PDB file of C-alpha atoms in Angstrom:
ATOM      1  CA  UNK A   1      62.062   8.641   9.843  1.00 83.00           C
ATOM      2  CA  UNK A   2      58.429  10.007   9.595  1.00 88.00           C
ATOM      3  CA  UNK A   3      58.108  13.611   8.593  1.00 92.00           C
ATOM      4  CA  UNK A   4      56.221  15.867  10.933  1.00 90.00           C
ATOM      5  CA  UNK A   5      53.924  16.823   7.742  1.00 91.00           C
ATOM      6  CA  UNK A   6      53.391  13.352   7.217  1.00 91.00           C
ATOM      7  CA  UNK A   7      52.703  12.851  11.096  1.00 91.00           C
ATOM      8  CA  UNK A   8      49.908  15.619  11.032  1.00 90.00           C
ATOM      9  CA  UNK A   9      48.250  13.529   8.453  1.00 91.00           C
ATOM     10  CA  UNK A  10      47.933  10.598  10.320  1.00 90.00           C
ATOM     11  CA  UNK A  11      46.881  12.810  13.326  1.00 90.00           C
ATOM     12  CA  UNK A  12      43.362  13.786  11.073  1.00 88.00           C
ATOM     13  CA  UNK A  13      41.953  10.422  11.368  1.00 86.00           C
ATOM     14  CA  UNK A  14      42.066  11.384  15.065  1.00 87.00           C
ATOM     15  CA  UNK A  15      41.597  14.421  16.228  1.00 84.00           C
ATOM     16  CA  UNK A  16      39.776  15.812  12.668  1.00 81.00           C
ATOM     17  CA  UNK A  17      41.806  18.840  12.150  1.00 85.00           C
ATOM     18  CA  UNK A  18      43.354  18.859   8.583  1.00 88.00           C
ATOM     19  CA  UNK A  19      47.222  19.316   8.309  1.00 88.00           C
ATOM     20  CA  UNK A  20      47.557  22.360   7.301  1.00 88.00           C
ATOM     21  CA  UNK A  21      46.042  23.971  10.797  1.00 88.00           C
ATOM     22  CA  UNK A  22      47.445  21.599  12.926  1.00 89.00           C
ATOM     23  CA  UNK A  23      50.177  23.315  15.571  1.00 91.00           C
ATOM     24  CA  UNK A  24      52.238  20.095  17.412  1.00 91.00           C
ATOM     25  CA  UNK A  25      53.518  20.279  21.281  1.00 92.00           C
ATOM     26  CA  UNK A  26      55.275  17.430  22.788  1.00 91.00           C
ATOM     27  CA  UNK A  27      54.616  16.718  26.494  1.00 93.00           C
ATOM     28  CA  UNK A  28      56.455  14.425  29.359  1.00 90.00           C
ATOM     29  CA  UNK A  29      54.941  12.591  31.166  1.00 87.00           C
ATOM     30  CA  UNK A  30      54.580  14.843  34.250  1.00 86.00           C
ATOM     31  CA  UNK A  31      52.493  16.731  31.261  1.00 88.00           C
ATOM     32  CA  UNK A  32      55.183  19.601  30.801  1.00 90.00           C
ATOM     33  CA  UNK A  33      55.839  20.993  27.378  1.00 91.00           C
ATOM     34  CA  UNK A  34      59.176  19.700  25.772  1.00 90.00           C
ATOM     35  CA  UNK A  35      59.302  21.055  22.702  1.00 90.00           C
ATOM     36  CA  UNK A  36      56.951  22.123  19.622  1.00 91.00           C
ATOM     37  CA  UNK A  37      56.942  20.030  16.340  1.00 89.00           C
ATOM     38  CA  UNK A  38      56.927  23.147  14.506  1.00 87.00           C
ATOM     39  CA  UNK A  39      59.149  22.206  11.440  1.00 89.00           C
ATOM     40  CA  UNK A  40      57.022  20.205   9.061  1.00 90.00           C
ATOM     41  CA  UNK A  41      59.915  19.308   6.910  1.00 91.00           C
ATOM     42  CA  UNK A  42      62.097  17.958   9.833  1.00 90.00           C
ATOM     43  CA  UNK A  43      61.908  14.254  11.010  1.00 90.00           C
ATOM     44  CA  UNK A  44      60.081  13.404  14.344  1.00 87.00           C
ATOM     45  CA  UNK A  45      62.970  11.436  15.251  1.00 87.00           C
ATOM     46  CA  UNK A  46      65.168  14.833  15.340  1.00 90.00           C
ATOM     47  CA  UNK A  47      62.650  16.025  18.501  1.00 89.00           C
ATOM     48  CA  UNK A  48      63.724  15.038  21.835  1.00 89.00           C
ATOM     49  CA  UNK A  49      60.698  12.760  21.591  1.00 86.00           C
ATOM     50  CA  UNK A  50      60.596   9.644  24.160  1.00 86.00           C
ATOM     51  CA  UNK A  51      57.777   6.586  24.230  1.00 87.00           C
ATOM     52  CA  UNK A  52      55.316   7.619  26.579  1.00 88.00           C
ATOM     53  CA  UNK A  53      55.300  11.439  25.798  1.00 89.00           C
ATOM     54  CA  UNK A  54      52.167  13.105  24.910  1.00 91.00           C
ATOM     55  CA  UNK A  55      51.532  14.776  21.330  1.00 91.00           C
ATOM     56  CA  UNK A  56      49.761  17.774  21.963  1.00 90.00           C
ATOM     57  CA  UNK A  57      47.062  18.982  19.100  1.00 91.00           C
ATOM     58  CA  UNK A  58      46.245  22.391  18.629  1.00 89.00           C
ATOM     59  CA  UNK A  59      43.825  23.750  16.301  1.00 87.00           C
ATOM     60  CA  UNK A  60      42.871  27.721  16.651  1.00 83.00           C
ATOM     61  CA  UNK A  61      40.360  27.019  14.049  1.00 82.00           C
ATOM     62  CA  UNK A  62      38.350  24.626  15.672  1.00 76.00           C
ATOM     63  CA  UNK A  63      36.117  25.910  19.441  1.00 72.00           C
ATOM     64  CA  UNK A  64      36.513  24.049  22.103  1.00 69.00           C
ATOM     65  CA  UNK A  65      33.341  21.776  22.794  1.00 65.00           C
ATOM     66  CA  UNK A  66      31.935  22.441  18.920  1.00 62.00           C
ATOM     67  CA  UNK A  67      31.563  18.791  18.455  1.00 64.00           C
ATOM     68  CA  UNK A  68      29.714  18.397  21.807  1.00 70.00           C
ATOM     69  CA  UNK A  69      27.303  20.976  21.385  1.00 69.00           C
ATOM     70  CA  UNK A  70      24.366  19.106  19.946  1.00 71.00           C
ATOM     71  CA  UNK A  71      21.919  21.995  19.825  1.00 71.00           C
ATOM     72  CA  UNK A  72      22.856  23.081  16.227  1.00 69.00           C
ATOM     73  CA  UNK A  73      22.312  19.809  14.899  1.00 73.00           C
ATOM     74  CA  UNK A  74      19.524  19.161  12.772  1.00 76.00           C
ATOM     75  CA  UNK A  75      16.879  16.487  14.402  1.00 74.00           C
ATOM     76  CA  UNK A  76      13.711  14.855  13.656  1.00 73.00           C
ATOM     77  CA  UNK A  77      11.352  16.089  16.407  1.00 74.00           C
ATOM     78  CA  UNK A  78       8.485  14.197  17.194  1.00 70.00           C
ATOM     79  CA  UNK A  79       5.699  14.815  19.723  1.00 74.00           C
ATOM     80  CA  UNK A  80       4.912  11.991  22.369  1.00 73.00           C
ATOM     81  CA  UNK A  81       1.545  11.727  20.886  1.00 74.00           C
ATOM     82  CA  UNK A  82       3.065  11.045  17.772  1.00 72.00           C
ATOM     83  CA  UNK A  83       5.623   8.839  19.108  1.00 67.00           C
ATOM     84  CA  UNK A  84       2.583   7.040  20.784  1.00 70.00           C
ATOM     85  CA  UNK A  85       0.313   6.436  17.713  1.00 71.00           C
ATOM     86  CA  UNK A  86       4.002   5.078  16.039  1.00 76.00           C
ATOM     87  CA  UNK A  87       4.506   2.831  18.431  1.00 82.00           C
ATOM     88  CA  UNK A  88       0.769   1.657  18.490  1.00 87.00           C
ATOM     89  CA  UNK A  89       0.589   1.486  14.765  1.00 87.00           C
ATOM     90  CA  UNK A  90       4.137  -0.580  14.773  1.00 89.00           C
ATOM     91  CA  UNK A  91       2.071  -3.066  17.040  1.00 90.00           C
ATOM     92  CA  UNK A  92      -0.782  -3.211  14.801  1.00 90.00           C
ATOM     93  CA  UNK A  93       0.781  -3.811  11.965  1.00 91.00           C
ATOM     94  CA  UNK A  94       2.674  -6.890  13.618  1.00 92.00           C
ATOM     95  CA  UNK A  95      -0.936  -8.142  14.171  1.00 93.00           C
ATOM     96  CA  UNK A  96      -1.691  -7.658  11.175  1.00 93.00           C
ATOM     97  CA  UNK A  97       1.135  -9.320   8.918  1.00 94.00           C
ATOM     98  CA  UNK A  98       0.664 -12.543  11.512  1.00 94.00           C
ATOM     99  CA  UNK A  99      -3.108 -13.145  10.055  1.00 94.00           C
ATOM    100  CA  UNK A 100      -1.651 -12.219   6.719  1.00 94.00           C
ATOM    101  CA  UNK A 101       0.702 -15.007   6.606  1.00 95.00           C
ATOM    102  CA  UNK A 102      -1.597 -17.344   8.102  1.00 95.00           C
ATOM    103  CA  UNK A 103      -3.883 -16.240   5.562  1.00 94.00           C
ATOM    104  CA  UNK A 104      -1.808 -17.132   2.674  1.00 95.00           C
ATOM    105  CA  UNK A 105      -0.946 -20.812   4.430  1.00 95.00           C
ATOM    106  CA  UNK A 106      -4.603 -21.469   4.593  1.00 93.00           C
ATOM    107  CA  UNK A 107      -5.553 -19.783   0.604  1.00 93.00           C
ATOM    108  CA  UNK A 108      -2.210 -22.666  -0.470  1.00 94.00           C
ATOM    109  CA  UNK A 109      -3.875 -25.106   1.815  1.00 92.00           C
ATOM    110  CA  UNK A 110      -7.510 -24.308   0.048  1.00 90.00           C
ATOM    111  CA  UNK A 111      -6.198 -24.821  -3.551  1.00 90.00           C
ATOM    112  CA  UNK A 112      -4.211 -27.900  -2.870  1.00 90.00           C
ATOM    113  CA  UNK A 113      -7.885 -29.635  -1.045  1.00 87.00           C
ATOM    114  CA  UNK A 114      -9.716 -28.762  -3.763  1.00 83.00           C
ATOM    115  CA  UNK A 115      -7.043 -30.378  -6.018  1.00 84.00           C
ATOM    116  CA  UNK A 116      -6.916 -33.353  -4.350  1.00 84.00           C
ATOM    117  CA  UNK A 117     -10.898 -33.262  -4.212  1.00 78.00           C
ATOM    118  CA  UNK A 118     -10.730 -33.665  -7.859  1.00 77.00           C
ATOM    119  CA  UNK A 119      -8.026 -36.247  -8.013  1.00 78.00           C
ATOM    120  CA  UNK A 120      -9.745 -38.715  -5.534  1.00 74.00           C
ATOM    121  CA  UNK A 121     -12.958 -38.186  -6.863  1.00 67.00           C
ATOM    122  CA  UNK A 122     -13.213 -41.864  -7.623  1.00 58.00           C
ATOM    123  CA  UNK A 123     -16.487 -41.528  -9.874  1.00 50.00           C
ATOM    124  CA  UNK A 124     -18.087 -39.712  -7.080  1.00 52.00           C
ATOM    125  CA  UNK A 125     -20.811 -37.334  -7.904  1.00 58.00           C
ATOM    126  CA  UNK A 126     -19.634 -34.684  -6.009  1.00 54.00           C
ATOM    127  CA  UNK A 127     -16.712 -32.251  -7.708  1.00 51.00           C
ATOM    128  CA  UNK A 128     -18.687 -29.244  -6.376  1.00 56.00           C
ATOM    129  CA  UNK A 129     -16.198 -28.872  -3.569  1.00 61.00           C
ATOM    130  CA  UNK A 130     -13.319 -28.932  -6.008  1.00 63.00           C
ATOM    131  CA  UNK A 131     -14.247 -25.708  -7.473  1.00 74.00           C
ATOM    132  CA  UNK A 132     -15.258 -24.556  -3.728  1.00 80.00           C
ATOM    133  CA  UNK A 133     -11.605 -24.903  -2.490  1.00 81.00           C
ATOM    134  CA  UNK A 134      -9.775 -23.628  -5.864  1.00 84.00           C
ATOM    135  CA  UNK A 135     -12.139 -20.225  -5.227  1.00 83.00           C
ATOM    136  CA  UNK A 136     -12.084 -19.603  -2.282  1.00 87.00           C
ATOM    137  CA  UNK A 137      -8.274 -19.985  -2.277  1.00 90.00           C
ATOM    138  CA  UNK A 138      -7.993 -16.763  -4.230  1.00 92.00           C
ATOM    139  CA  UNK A 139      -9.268 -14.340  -1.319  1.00 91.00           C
ATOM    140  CA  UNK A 140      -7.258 -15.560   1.144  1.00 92.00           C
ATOM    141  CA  UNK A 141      -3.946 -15.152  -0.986  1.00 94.00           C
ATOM    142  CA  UNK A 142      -5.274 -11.786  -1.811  1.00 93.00           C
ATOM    143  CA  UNK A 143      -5.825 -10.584   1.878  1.00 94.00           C
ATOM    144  CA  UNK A 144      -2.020 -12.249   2.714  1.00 94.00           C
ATOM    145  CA  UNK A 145      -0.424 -10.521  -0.236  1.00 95.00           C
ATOM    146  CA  UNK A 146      -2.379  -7.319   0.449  1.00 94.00           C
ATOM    147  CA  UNK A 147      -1.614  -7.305   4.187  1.00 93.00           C
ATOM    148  CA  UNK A 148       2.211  -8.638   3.973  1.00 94.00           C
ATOM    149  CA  UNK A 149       2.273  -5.774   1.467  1.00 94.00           C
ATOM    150  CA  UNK A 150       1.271  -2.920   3.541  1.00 92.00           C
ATOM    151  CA  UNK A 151       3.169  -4.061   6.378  1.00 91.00           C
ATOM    152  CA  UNK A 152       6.299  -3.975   4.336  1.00 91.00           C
ATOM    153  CA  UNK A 153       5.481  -0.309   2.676  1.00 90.00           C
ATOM    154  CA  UNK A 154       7.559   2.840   3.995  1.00 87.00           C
ATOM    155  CA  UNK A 155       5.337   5.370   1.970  1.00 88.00           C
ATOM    156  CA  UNK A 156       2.648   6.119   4.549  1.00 86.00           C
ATOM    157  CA  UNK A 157       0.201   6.904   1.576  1.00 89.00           C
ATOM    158  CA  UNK A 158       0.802   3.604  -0.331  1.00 91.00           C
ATOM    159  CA  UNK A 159       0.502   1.711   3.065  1.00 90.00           C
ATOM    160  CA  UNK A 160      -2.762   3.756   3.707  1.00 90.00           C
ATOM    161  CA  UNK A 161      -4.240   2.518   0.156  1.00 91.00           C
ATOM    162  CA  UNK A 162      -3.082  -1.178   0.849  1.00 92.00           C
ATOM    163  CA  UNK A 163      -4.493  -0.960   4.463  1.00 92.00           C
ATOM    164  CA  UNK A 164      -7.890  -0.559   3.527  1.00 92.00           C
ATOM    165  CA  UNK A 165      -7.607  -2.833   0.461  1.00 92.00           C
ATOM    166  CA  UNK A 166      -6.862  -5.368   3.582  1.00 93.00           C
ATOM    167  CA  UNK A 167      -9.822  -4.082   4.753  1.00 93.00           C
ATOM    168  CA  UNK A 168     -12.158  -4.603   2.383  1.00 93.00           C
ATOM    169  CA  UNK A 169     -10.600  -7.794   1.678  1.00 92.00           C
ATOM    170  CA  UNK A 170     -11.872  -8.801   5.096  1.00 92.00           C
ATOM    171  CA  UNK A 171     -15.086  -7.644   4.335  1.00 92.00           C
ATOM    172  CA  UNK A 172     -15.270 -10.248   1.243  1.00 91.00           C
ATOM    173  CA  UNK A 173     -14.170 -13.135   3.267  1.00 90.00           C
ATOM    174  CA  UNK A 174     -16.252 -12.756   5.683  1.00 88.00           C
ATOM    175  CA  UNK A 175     -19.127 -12.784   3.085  1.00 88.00           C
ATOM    176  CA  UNK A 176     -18.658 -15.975   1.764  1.00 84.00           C
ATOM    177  CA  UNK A 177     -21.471 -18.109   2.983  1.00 81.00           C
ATOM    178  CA  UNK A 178     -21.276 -20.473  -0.119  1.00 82.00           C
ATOM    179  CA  UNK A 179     -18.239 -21.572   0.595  1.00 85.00           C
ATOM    180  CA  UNK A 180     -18.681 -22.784   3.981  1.00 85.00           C
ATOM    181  CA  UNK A 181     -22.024 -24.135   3.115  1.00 85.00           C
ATOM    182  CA  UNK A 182     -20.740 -26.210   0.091  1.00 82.00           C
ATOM    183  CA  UNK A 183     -17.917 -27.563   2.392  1.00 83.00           C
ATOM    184  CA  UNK A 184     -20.522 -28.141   5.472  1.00 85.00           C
ATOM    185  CA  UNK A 185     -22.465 -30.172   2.824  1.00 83.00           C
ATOM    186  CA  UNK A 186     -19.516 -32.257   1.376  1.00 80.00           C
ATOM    187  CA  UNK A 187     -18.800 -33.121   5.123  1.00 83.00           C
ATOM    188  CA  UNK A 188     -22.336 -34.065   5.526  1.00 83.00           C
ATOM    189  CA  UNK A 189     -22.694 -36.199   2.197  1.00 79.00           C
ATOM    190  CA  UNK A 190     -19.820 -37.853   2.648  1.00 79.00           C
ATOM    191  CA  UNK A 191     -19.902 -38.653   6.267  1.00 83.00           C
ATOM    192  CA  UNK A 192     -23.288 -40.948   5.588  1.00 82.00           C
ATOM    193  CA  UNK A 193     -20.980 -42.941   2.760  1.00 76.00           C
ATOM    194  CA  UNK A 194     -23.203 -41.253  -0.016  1.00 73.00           C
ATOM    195  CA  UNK A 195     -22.567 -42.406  -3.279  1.00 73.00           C
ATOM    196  CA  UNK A 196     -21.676 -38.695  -4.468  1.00 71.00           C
ATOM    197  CA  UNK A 197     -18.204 -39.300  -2.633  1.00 69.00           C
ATOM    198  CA  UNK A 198     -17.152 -42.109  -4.944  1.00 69.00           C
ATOM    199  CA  UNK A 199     -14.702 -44.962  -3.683  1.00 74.00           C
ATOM    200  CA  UNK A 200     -12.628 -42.716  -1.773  1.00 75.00           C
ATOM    201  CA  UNK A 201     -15.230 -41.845   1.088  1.00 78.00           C
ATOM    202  CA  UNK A 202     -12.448 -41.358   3.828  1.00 82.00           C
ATOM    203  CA  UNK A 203     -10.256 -39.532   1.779  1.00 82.00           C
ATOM    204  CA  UNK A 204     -12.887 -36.867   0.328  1.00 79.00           C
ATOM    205  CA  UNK A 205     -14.213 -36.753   3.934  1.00 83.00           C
ATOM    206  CA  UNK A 206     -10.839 -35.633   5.437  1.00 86.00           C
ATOM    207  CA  UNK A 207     -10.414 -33.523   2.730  1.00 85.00           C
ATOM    208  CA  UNK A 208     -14.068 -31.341   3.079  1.00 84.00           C
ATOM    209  CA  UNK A 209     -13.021 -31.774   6.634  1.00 89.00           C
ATOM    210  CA  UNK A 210      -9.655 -29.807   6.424  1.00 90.00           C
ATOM    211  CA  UNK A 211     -11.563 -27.707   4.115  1.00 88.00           C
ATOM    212  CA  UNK A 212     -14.080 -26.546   6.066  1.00 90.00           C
ATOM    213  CA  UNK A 213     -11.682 -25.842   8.766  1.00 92.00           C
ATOM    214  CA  UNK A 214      -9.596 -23.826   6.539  1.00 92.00           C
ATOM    215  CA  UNK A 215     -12.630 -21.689   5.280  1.00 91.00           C
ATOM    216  CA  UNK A 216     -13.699 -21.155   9.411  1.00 93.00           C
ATOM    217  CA  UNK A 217     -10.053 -20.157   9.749  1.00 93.00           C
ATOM    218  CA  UNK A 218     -10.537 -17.362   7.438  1.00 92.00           C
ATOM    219  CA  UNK A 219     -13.779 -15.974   8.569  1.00 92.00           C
ATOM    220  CA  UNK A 220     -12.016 -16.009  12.501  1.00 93.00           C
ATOM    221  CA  UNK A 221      -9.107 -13.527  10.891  1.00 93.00           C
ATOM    222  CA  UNK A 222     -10.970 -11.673   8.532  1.00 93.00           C
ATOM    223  CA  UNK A 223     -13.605 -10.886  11.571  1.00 94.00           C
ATOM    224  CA  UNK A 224     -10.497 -10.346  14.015  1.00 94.00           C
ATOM    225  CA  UNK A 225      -8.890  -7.957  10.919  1.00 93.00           C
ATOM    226  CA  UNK A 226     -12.110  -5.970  10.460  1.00 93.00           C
ATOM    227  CA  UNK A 227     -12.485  -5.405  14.642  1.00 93.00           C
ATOM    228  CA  UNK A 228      -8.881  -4.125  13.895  1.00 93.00           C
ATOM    229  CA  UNK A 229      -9.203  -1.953  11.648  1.00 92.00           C
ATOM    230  CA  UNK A 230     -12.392  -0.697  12.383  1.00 91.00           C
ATOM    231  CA  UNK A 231     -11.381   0.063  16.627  1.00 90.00           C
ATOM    232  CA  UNK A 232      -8.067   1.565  15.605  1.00 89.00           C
ATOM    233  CA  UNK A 233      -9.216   3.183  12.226  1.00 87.00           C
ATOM    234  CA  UNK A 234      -7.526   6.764  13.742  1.00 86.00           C
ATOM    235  CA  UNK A 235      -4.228   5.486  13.750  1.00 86.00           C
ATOM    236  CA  UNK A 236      -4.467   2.921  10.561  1.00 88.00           C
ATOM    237  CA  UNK A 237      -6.813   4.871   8.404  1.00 88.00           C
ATOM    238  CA  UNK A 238      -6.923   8.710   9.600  1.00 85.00           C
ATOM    239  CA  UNK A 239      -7.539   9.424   6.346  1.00 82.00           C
ATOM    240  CA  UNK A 240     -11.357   8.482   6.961  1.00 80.00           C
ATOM    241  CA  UNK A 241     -13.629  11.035   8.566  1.00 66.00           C
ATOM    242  CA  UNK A 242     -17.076   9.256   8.303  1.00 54.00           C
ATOM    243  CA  UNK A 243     -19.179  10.455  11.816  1.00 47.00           C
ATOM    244  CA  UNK A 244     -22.237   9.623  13.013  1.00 46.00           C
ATOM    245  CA  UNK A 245     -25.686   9.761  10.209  1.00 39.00           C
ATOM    246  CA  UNK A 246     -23.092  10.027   7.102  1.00 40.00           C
ATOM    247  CA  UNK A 247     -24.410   6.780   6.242  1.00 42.00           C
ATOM    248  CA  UNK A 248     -21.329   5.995   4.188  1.00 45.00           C
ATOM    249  CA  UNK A 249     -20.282  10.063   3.091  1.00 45.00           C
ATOM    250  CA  UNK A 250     -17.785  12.293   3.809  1.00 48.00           C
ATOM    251  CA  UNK A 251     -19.167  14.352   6.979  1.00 48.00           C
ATOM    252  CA  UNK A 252     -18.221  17.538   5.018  1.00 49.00           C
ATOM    253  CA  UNK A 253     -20.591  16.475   2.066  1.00 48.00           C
ATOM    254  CA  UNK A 254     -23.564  16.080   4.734  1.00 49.00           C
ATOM    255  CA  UNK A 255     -22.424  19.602   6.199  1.00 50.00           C
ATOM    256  CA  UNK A 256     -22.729  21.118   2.536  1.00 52.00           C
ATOM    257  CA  UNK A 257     -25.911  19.521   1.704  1.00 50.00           C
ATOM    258  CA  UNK A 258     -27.256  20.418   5.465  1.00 48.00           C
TER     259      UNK A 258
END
C-alpha cells in the first residue's frame, strides 16, 4: 500500500538521491530487470514485486564514483615536520600539566602546614614558619593554575603567553631561598626541644618537616620545568629569538644597533 513517490523518499536516506531524480528498476534474483517503478502515483504492491528482488536506483544526475573521489575535498595539510613538533609539543605539555597539578597539591599542602603551625603553636616562640608556609603557598598555586591553564588553551597565542608565565613562574620558585631556610631552621629549633616550639614539639617538628619537604618539592619541578622549557623553547616558545651575546635582546635590536 506504499506509493512509489513515497518509496523514493525512503530510498534518500540510502542511496542520497532526492525523489524527484530518482528512476526505479526492479531486479530477480538472477539480477534480470522485471519491470521499472516508473509510475509514482501507483502502489508498489501493483509491480510484480517478490521478497528477495532487488530495487534498482538510478540517478543520471549523480557520476559514478563522485562520493569516492576524495581529491576535491577540502583537507588540512600538514607537513611531517609539523606533525612532528605537534606531536612533541602534545608530549610536553603532558609533562608539563603533571608538575602543575603536583604543584597545586603541594601550594594546598603549604597553606594548610602553616595553618596548623599557628594552631599548635602552644606559646612557642616561633610563628615565623606560619607565615613561611601561608607564602610560599601562593607560588606554587600560581605555577599549577598557570600551567593547568596553558595546557588546557586551544589558542596557540594565549597558550604561548601562559607558557612563559609558567616559565617565569619557575624562575620565582626556584628563587626562594628564605623559604627553605626558615623551614630548615624550624626543623633545626625544634628538633633540639627549643623552647621557641612551645608544648607541641613533635607536632611543630612534623609539621616544618612536611614543610620543608614540600618547599624541596617545588624547587625539584620548578628546576625540571625551567630545563623544559628552556631545551625545547623552539617548539614551546618559538616566539623567542634571543641568540648568542643578546644578553637578554631581541637579536634584530643587536643587528640594528651593530
Amino acid at each position: 500500500d506504499l506509493t512509489i513517490a513515497d518509496f523514493k523518499n525512503k530510498l534518500e536516506l540510502l542511496t542520497g538521491s532526492t525523489a524527484g531524480n530518482m528512476k526505479l528498476e526492479a531486479y530477480d534474483r538472477d539480477n534480470k530487470l522485471v519491470c521499472k517503478l516508473d509510475d509514482n502515483n501507483a502502489l508498489l504492491g501493483s509491480y510484480p514485486i517478490d521478497d528477495g528482488m532487488i530495487i534498482h536506483v538510478v540517478d543520471p544526475t549523480i557520476k559514478v564514483g563522485e562520493f569516492e573521489d576524495l581529491s576535491k575535498v577540502e583537507k588540512f595539510e600538514i607537513s611531517e615536520e609539523e606533525y612532528a613538533k605537534k606531536s612533541e609539543k602534545e608530549k610536553l605539555l603532558s609533562h608539563i600539566r603533571i608538575m602543575s597539578v603536583v604543584a597545586l597539591f603541594i601550594g594546598v599542602v603549604s597553606l594548610v602546614v602553616g595553618i596548623l603551625v599557628f594552631v599548635y603553636l602552644g606559646g612557642g616562640k616561633y610563628p615565623i614558619t606560619t607565615a613561611t608556609g601561608i607564602w610560599y603557598a601562593f607560588m606554587p598555586l600560581a605555577f599549577g593554575i598557570v600551567g593547568v591553564l596553558a595546557c588546557r588553551s586551544t589558542d596557540e597565542k594565549t597558550q604561548g603567553k601562559l607558557l612563559g608565565g609558567h616559565y617565569t613562574a619557575s624562575i620565582i620558585l626556584v628563587t626562594m631561598g628564605y623559604a627553605l631556610a626558615t623551614a630548615i631552621q624550624g626543623v633545626e629549633t625544634c628538633a633540639t626541644n627549643s623552647e621557641k616550639c612551645g608544648t607541641h614539639r613533635d607536632t611543630q617538628l612534623a609539621l616544618h618537616i612536611v614543610l620543608l619537604c614540600v618547599i624541596l618539592v617545588g624547587y625539584i619541578l620548578a628546576v625540571v620545568s625551567m630545563c623544559i622549557h628552556l631545551k625545547n623553547r623552539n617548539i614551546l616558545h618559538p616566539d623567542w629569538k634571543y641568540g648568542r651575546g643578546c644578553c637578554g635582546r631581541k637579536c634584530e635590536v643587536e643587528a640594528q644597533t651593530a
